[in-house]
PDB file of C-alpha atoms in Angstrom:
ATOM      1  CA  MET Q   1       0.000   0.000   0.000  1.00  0.00           C
ATOM      2  CA  GLU Q   2       2.838   2.299   0.869  1.00  0.00           C
ATOM      3  CA  ASN Q   3       4.478   1.520  -2.451  1.00  0.00           C
ATOM      4  CA  PHE Q   4       1.171   2.236  -4.211  1.00  0.00           C
ATOM      5  CA  PHE Q   5       0.874   5.604  -2.498  1.00  0.00           C
ATOM      6  CA  ASN Q   6       4.479   6.469  -3.278  1.00  0.00           C
ATOM      7  CA  THR Q   7       3.994   5.472  -6.884  1.00  0.00           C
ATOM      8  CA  TYR Q   8       0.766   7.392  -7.429  1.00  0.00           C
ATOM      9  CA  GLN Q   9       1.294  10.138  -4.870  1.00  0.00           C
ATOM     10  CA  THR Q  10       1.292  12.911  -7.433  1.00  0.00           C
ATOM     11  CA  GLU Q  11      -1.823  11.615  -9.182  1.00  0.00           C
ATOM     12  CA  ILE Q  12      -3.689  11.152  -5.866  1.00  0.00           C
ATOM     13  CA  VAL Q  13      -2.832  14.639  -4.647  1.00  0.00           C
ATOM     14  CA  ALA Q  14      -3.828  16.090  -8.025  1.00  0.00           C
ATOM     15  CA  ALA Q  15      -7.133  14.195  -7.915  1.00  0.00           C
ATOM     16  CA  ILE Q  16      -7.863  15.380  -4.368  1.00  0.00           C
ATOM     17  CA  ILE Q  17      -7.047  18.958  -5.290  1.00  0.00           C
ATOM     18  CA  SER Q  18      -9.215  18.718  -8.422  1.00  0.00           C
ATOM     19  CA  PHE Q  19     -12.103  17.340  -6.344  1.00  0.00           C
ATOM     20  CA  ILE Q  20     -11.760  20.083  -3.747  1.00  0.00           C
ATOM     21  CA  VAL Q  21     -11.572  22.777  -6.434  1.00  0.00           C
ATOM     22  CA  ALA Q  22     -14.600  21.341  -8.218  1.00  0.00           C
ATOM     23  CA  LEU Q  23     -16.528  21.137  -4.931  1.00  0.00           C
ATOM     24  CA  LEU Q  24     -15.629  24.681  -3.914  1.00  0.00           C
ATOM     25  CA  THR Q  25     -16.470  25.958  -7.404  1.00  0.00           C
ATOM     26  CA  THR Q  26     -19.861  24.233  -7.268  1.00  0.00           C
ATOM     27  CA  LEU Q  27     -20.613  25.581  -3.809  1.00  0.00           C
ATOM     28  CA  LEU Q  28     -19.409  29.070  -4.722  1.00  0.00           C
ATOM     29  CA  THR Q  29     -21.497  29.071  -7.900  1.00  0.00           C
ATOM     30  CA  HIS Q  30     -24.526  27.905  -5.927  1.00  0.00           C
ATOM     31  CA  PHE Q  31     -24.179  30.567  -3.232  1.00  0.00           C
ATOM     32  CA  LEU Q  32     -23.369  33.313  -5.723  1.00  0.00           C
ATOM     33  CA  GLY Q  33     -26.360  32.274  -7.789  1.00  0.00           C
ATOM     34  CA  ASN Q  34     -28.658  32.447  -4.771  1.00  0.00           C
ATOM     35  CA  PHE Q  35     -27.173  35.783  -3.736  1.00  0.00           C
ATOM     36  CA  LYS Q  36     -27.638  37.180  -7.240  1.00  0.00           C
ATOM     37  CA  LEU Q  37     -31.215  35.903  -7.305  1.00  0.00           C
ATOM     38  CA  ARG Q  38     -32.001  37.464  -3.924  1.00  0.00           C
ATOM     39  CA  TYR Q  39     -30.310  40.703  -4.947  1.00  0.00           C
ATOM     40  CA  THR Q  40     -32.264  40.787  -8.214  1.00  0.00           C
ATOM     41  CA  GLU Q  41     -35.499  40.146  -6.340  1.00  0.00           C
ATOM     42  CA  LYS Q  42     -34.690  42.891  -3.840  1.00  0.00           C
ATOM     43  CA  LEU Q  43     -33.991  45.330  -6.676  1.00  0.00           C
ATOM     44  CA  LYS Q  44     -37.264  44.366  -8.321  1.00  0.00           C
ATOM     45  CA  ILE Q  45     -39.217  44.858  -5.099  1.00  0.00           C
ATOM     46  CA  ALA Q  46     -37.419  48.154  -4.388  1.00  0.00           C
ATOM     47  CA  SER Q  47     -38.188  49.349  -7.901  1.00  0.00           C
ATOM     48  CA  GLU Q  48     -41.879  48.529  -7.518  1.00  0.00           C
ATOM     49  CA  LEU Q  49     -42.083  50.199  -4.117  1.00  0.00           C
ATOM     50  CA  SER Q  50     -40.313  53.316  -5.389  1.00  0.00           C
ATOM     51  CA  LYS Q  51     -42.651  53.412  -8.382  1.00  0.00           C
ATOM     52  CA  ILE Q  52     -45.740  53.176  -6.155  1.00  0.00           C
ATOM     53  CA  LYS Q  53     -44.340  55.871  -3.876  1.00  0.00           C
ATOM     54  CA  TYR Q  54     -43.563  58.197  -6.783  1.00  0.00           C
ATOM     55  CA  GLU Q  55     -46.988  57.644  -8.343  1.00  0.00           C
ATOM     56  CA  GLY Q  56     -48.649  58.291  -4.987  1.00  0.00           C
ATOM     57  CA  ILE Q  57     -46.839  61.581  -4.424  1.00  0.00           C
ATOM     58  CA  THR Q  58     -47.537  62.631  -8.020  1.00  0.00           C
ATOM     59  CA  LYS Q  59     -51.241  61.892  -7.540  1.00  0.00           C
ATOM     60  CA  ILE Q  60     -51.361  63.894  -4.317  1.00  0.00           C
ATOM     61  CA  ARG Q  61     -49.702  66.863  -6.053  1.00  0.00           C
ATOM     62  CA  LYS Q  62     -52.239  66.685  -8.844  1.00  0.00           C
ATOM     63  CA  GLU Q  63     -55.241  66.549  -6.523  1.00  0.00           C
ATOM     64  CA  ILE Q  64     -54.168  69.429  -4.270  1.00  0.00           C
ATOM     65  CA  THR Q  65     -53.790  71.890  -7.148  1.00  0.00           C
ATOM     66  CA  ILE Q  66     -57.387  72.947  -6.474  1.00  0.00           C
ATOM     67  CA  LEU Q  67     -56.067  74.540  -3.269  1.00  0.00           C
ATOM     68  CA  SER Q  68     -54.061  76.975  -5.399  1.00  0.00           C
ATOM     69  CA  SER Q  69     -56.919  78.050  -7.655  1.00  0.00           C
ATOM     70  CA  TYR Q  70     -59.614  80.634  -7.069  1.00  0.00           C
ATOM     71  CA  GLN Q  71     -62.867  81.993  -8.465  1.00  0.00           C
ATOM     72  CA  ASN Q  72     -63.244  85.710  -9.165  1.00  0.00           C
ATOM     73  CA  LEU Q  73     -66.616  86.574  -7.650  1.00  0.00           C
ATOM     74  CA  SER Q  74     -66.759  89.931  -9.380  1.00  0.00           C
ATOM     75  CA  ILE Q  75     -67.198  87.900 -12.561  1.00  0.00           C
ATOM     76  CA  THR Q  76     -69.081  84.801 -11.439  1.00  0.00           C
ATOM     77  CA  GLU Q  77     -71.325  86.605  -8.925  1.00  0.00           C
ATOM     78  CA  ASN Q  78     -71.547  90.052 -10.506  1.00  0.00           C
ATOM     79  CA  GLN Q  79     -75.334  90.199 -10.199  1.00  0.00           C
ATOM     80  CA  ASN Q  80     -75.157  89.290  -6.495  1.00  0.00           C
ATOM     81  CA  LEU Q  81     -72.666  91.944  -5.393  1.00  0.00           C
ATOM     82  CA  SER Q  82     -74.448  94.235  -2.973  1.00  0.00           C
ATOM     83  CA  VAL Q  83     -71.521  96.661  -2.772  1.00  0.00           C
ATOM     84  CA  THR Q  84     -71.365  98.343  -6.152  1.00  0.00           C
ATOM     85  CA  GLU Q  85     -67.804  99.562  -5.562  1.00  0.00           C
ATOM     86  CA  LEU Q  86     -66.648  95.941  -5.692  1.00  0.00           C
ATOM     87  CA  ILE Q  87     -68.087  95.326  -9.153  1.00  0.00           C
ATOM     88  CA  GLY Q  88     -65.227  94.945 -11.608  1.00  0.00           C
ATOM     89  CA  THR Q  89     -62.619  94.392  -8.901  1.00  0.00           C
ATOM     90  CA  LYS Q  90     -60.889  91.080  -8.294  1.00  0.00           C
ATOM     91  CA  ILE Q  91     -62.563  89.225  -5.455  1.00  0.00           C
ATOM     92  CA  CYS Q  92     -60.932  85.835  -4.905  1.00  0.00           C
ATOM     93  CA  THR Q  93     -62.545  82.934  -3.123  1.00  0.00           C
ATOM     94  CA  PRO Q  94     -60.900  79.480  -3.063  1.00  0.00           C
ATOM     95  CA  SER Q  95     -62.182  77.192  -5.806  1.00  0.00           C
ATOM     96  CA  CYS Q  96     -62.498  74.428  -3.236  1.00  0.00           C
ATOM     97  CA  CYS Q  97     -64.995  76.597  -1.336  1.00  0.00           C
ATOM     98  CA  TYR Q  98     -67.113  77.675  -4.303  1.00  0.00           C
ATOM     99  CA  THR Q  99     -69.784  75.090  -3.531  1.00  0.00           C
ATOM    100  CA  TYR Q 100     -70.393  72.528  -0.822  1.00  0.00           C
ATOM    101  CA  GLU Q 101     -69.989  69.848  -3.467  1.00  0.00           C
ATOM    102  CA  ALA Q 102     -66.466  71.064  -4.242  1.00  0.00           C
ATOM    103  CA  LEU Q 103     -65.609  71.437  -0.558  1.00  0.00           C
ATOM    104  CA  ILE Q 104     -66.852  67.990   0.399  1.00  0.00           C
ATOM    105  CA  GLY Q 105     -65.263  66.509  -2.722  1.00  0.00           C
ATOM    106  CA  ILE Q 106     -61.717  67.700  -1.978  1.00  0.00           C
ATOM    107  CA  SER Q 107     -62.115  66.745   1.696  1.00  0.00           C
ATOM    108  CA  LYS Q 108     -63.083  63.214   0.676  1.00  0.00           C
ATOM    109  CA  THR Q 109     -60.257  63.042  -1.875  1.00  0.00           C
ATOM    110  CA  LEU Q 110     -57.616  64.109   0.667  1.00  0.00           C
ATOM    111  CA  ASN Q 111     -58.945  61.549   3.133  1.00  0.00           C
ATOM    112  CA  GLU Q 112     -58.688  58.780   0.527  1.00  0.00           C
ATOM    113  CA  LEU Q 113     -55.193  59.897  -0.509  1.00  0.00           C
ATOM    114  CA  TYR Q 114     -54.008  59.744   3.092  1.00  0.00           C
ATOM    115  CA  GLY Q 115     -55.428  56.250   3.481  1.00  0.00           C
ATOM    116  CA  GLU Q 116     -53.810  55.016   0.277  1.00  0.00           C
ATOM    117  CA  TYR Q 117     -50.517  56.904   0.176  1.00  0.00           C
ATOM    118  CA  GLY Q 118     -50.006  58.241   3.706  1.00  0.00           C
ATOM    119  CA  SER Q 119     -47.199  55.753   4.343  1.00  0.00           C
ATOM    120  CA  CYS Q 120     -45.324  57.164   1.331  1.00  0.00           C
ATOM    121  CA  LEU Q 121     -45.037  60.575   2.983  1.00  0.00           C
ATOM    122  CA  ASN Q 122     -42.599  61.599   5.672  1.00  0.00           C
ATOM    123  CA  HIS Q 123     -44.025  62.894   8.940  1.00  0.00           C
ATOM    124  CA  THR Q 124     -44.198  66.599   8.069  1.00  0.00           C
ATOM    125  CA  SER Q 125     -45.803  66.008   4.653  1.00  0.00           C
ATOM    126  CA  ALA Q 126     -48.363  63.640   6.171  1.00  0.00           C
ATOM    127  CA  ILE Q 127     -49.170  66.198   8.873  1.00  0.00           C
ATOM    128  CA  TYR Q 128     -49.797  68.880   6.246  1.00  0.00           C
ATOM    129  CA  LEU Q 129     -52.211  66.531   4.494  1.00  0.00           C
ATOM    130  CA  VAL Q 130     -53.943  65.680   7.769  1.00  0.00           C
ATOM    131  CA  TYR Q 131     -54.402  69.271   8.930  1.00  0.00           C
ATOM    132  CA  ILE Q 132     -55.574  70.560   5.558  1.00  0.00           C
ATOM    133  CA  ARG Q 133     -58.046  67.686   5.308  1.00  0.00           C
ATOM    134  CA  ASN Q 134     -59.259  68.273   8.859  1.00  0.00           C
ATOM    135  CA  PHE Q 135     -59.677  71.991   8.252  1.00  0.00           C
ATOM    136  CA  LEU Q 136     -61.788  71.467   5.136  1.00  0.00           C
ATOM    137  CA  LEU Q 137     -63.974  68.939   6.949  1.00  0.00           C
ATOM    138  CA  ASP Q 138     -64.412  71.196   9.999  1.00  0.00           C
ATOM    139  CA  TYR Q 139     -65.026  74.240   7.825  1.00  0.00           C
ATOM    140  CA  THR Q 140     -67.760  72.393   5.938  1.00  0.00           C
ATOM    141  CA  LEU Q 141     -69.526  71.465   9.176  1.00  0.00           C
ATOM    142  CA  VAL Q 142     -69.201  74.980  10.610  1.00  0.00           C
ATOM    143  CA  CYS Q 143     -70.701  76.560   7.484  1.00  0.00           C
ATOM    144  CA  ILE Q 144     -73.534  74.034   7.343  1.00  0.00           C
ATOM    145  CA  GLU Q 145     -74.331  74.573  11.017  1.00  0.00           C
ATOM    146  CA  ALA Q 146     -74.295  78.334  10.400  1.00  0.00           C
ATOM    147  CA  GLY Q 147     -76.995  77.798   7.772  1.00  0.00           C
ATOM    148  CA  LEU Q 148     -74.945  79.157   4.877  1.00  0.00           C
ATOM    149  CA  ASN Q 149     -76.013  78.293   1.346  1.00  0.00           C
ATOM    150  CA  ASN Q 150     -73.619  77.984  -1.615  1.00  0.00           C
ATOM    151  CA  GLU Q 151     -73.758  81.701  -2.384  1.00  0.00           C
ATOM    152  CA  ASP Q 152     -73.037  82.592   1.248  1.00  0.00           C
ATOM    153  CA  LEU Q 153     -70.229  80.029   1.307  1.00  0.00           C
ATOM    154  CA  ARG Q 154     -68.485  81.723  -1.613  1.00  0.00           C
ATOM    155  CA  PHE Q 155     -68.497  85.145   0.007  1.00  0.00           C
ATOM    156  CA  VAL Q 156     -67.706  84.044   3.543  1.00  0.00           C
ATOM    157  CA  SER Q 157     -64.721  82.073   2.200  1.00  0.00           C
ATOM    158  CA  ILE Q 158     -63.028  85.084   0.576  1.00  0.00           C
ATOM    159  CA  PRO Q 159     -60.601  85.572   3.522  1.00  0.00           C
ATOM    160  CA  LEU Q 160     -59.450  81.957   3.178  1.00  0.00           C
ATOM    161  CA  TYR Q 161     -57.754  82.127  -0.196  1.00  0.00           C
ATOM    162  CA  GLU Q 162     -54.432  83.665   0.821  1.00  0.00           C
ATOM    163  CA  GLY Q 163     -53.952  81.256   3.746  1.00  0.00           C
ATOM    164  CA  ILE Q 164     -54.995  78.143   1.841  1.00  0.00           C
ATOM    165  CA  PHE Q 165     -52.692  79.124  -1.017  1.00  0.00           C
ATOM    166  CA  LYS Q 166     -49.769  79.397   1.436  1.00  0.00           C
ATOM    167  CA  TRP Q 167     -50.606  75.935   2.779  1.00  0.00           C
ATOM    168  CA  TYR Q 168     -50.630  74.601  -0.762  1.00  0.00           C
ATOM    169  CA  LYS Q 169     -47.237  76.102  -1.652  1.00  0.00           C
ATOM    170  CA  ARG Q 170     -45.568  74.762   1.471  1.00  0.00           C
ATOM    171  CA  PHE Q 171     -47.160  71.331   1.132  1.00  0.00           C
ATOM    172  CA  ASP Q 172     -46.284  71.083  -2.567  1.00  0.00           C
ATOM    173  CA  LYS Q 173     -42.693  72.109  -1.810  1.00  0.00           C
ATOM    174  CA  LYS Q 174     -42.401  69.239   0.664  1.00  0.00           C
ATOM    175  CA  LEU Q 175     -43.814  66.798  -1.888  1.00  0.00           C
ATOM    176  CA  ILE Q 176     -41.360  67.975  -4.550  1.00  0.00           C
ATOM    177  CA  SER Q 177     -38.529  67.498  -2.064  1.00  0.00           C
ATOM    178  CA  LEU Q 178     -39.622  63.877  -1.571  1.00  0.00           C
ATOM    179  CA  MET Q 179     -39.656  63.348  -5.345  1.00  0.00           C
ATOM    180  CA  ASN Q 180     -36.178  64.838  -5.715  1.00  0.00           C
ATOM    181  CA  LYS Q 181     -34.805  62.461  -3.079  1.00  0.00           C
ATOM    182  CA  PRO Q 182     -36.066  58.992  -4.072  1.00  0.00           C
ATOM    183  CA  SER Q 183     -36.251  56.649  -1.104  1.00  0.00           C
ATOM    184  CA  MET Q 184     -37.621  53.191  -0.336  1.00  0.00           C
ATOM    185  CA  LYS Q 185     -38.431  54.304   3.184  1.00  0.00           C
ATOM    186  CA  TYR Q 186     -42.048  54.111   4.299  1.00  0.00           C
ATOM    187  CA  PHE Q 187     -43.570  55.719   7.383  1.00  0.00           C
ATOM    188  CA  ALA Q 188     -46.029  54.437   9.986  1.00  0.00           C
ATOM    189  CA  HIS Q 189     -46.752  57.901  11.471  1.00  0.00           C
ATOM    190  CA  THR Q 190     -46.729  56.723  15.048  1.00  0.00           C
ATOM    191  CA  GLY Q 191     -44.430  57.167  17.996  1.00  0.00           C
ATOM    192  CA  LEU Q 192     -43.176  60.024  20.129  1.00  0.00           C
ATOM    193  CA  ARG Q 193     -41.509  62.005  17.331  1.00  0.00           C
ATOM    194  CA  TYR Q 194     -44.626  61.973  15.182  1.00  0.00           C
ATOM    195  CA  MET Q 195     -46.876  62.971  18.086  1.00  0.00           C
ATOM    196  CA  LEU Q 196     -44.523  65.830  18.965  1.00  0.00           C
ATOM    197  CA  LEU Q 197     -44.510  67.083  15.376  1.00  0.00           C
ATOM    198  CA  LEU Q 198     -48.296  66.783  15.303  1.00  0.00           C
ATOM    199  CA  LYS Q 199     -48.576  69.114  18.289  1.00  0.00           C
ATOM    200  CA  VAL Q 200     -46.012  71.577  16.930  1.00  0.00           C
ATOM    201  CA  TYR Q 201     -47.716  71.814  13.547  1.00  0.00           C
ATOM    202  CA  GLY Q 202     -51.091  71.877  15.279  1.00  0.00           C
ATOM    203  CA  PHE Q 203     -50.009  75.069  17.041  1.00  0.00           C
ATOM    204  CA  TYR Q 204     -48.869  76.495  13.689  1.00  0.00           C
ATOM    205  CA  PHE Q 205     -52.057  75.649  11.785  1.00  0.00           C
ATOM    206  CA  ASN Q 206     -54.377  76.869  14.532  1.00  0.00           C
ATOM    207  CA  HIS Q 207     -52.710  80.275  14.379  1.00  0.00           C
ATOM    208  CA  THR Q 208     -52.972  80.675  10.600  1.00  0.00           C
ATOM    209  CA  LYS Q 209     -55.628  82.875   8.964  1.00  0.00           C
ATOM    210  CA  PRO Q 210     -57.919  80.082   7.712  1.00  0.00           C
ATOM    211  CA  TYR Q 211     -58.344  78.573  11.179  1.00  0.00           C
ATOM    212  CA  LYS Q 212     -58.788  81.991  12.802  1.00  0.00           C
ATOM    213  CA  HIS Q 213     -61.407  82.830  10.185  1.00  0.00           C
ATOM    214  CA  MET Q 214     -63.250  79.584  10.793  1.00  0.00           C
ATOM    215  CA  TYR Q 215     -63.466  80.356  14.503  1.00  0.00           C
ATOM    216  CA  ARG Q 216     -65.222  83.634  13.640  1.00  0.00           C
ATOM    217  CA  ILE Q 217     -67.599  82.122  11.095  1.00  0.00           C
ATOM    218  CA  ASN Q 218     -70.746  82.790  13.129  1.00  0.00           C
ATOM    219  CA  ASP Q 219     -69.952  86.513  13.110  1.00  0.00           C
ATOM    220  CA  LYS Q 220     -69.507  86.319   9.342  1.00  0.00           C
ATOM    221  CA  LYS Q 221     -72.919  84.706   9.069  1.00  0.00           C
ATOM    222  CA  ASP Q 222     -74.592  87.801  10.485  1.00  0.00           C
ATOM    223  CA  THR Q 223     -72.995  90.019   7.834  1.00  0.00           C
ATOM    224  CA  LEU Q 224     -74.579  87.934   5.086  1.00  0.00           C
ATOM    225  CA  LYS Q 225     -78.153  88.400   6.267  1.00  0.00           C
TER     226      LYS Q 225
END
């Protein structure tokens, strides 16, 4: 046996080395193949998630454009202007407040957008969506309870346009920032940090002109009688 090993030592060592190399190559190919497959799958999933996120933000931007538009009441309501000096001047009321149908419609749309795409937004963007949605819902209820009809709604909403437009610009800027910095990160909007931001922005929104105007809506009602 010893003579056999001595005689074929080189061939045996070569065979063992060849076997080990073949085994390692097979194992390496297998693991690399699995890694490549997992990596490819991760890229595919990441691509789909990023696409959904981008589409969601784009849809939100499209839907909130109504917050930037207005109706000129000196044109649309010329025959209803009781103050003749205002005829021919530019009197802007938010398009979203032109009728209850429009007001309820955008409120419902924002609510649906938050439910579908809220996790795509970072905390501050989500909070803007939440507070704007809440304001429009509360404003609708306040005006209904005050007994205002569509015509009254248009005139009582005149002071809102400037404030709502500022909200829109700031919200849209945040959305554009998210689009310019693609990320796979999603947000649950829970926890201490989110609750703190909610309170901070709550203080900000409650001290803006639209909210202050809403709190005085009953006084505005009397001026329309």
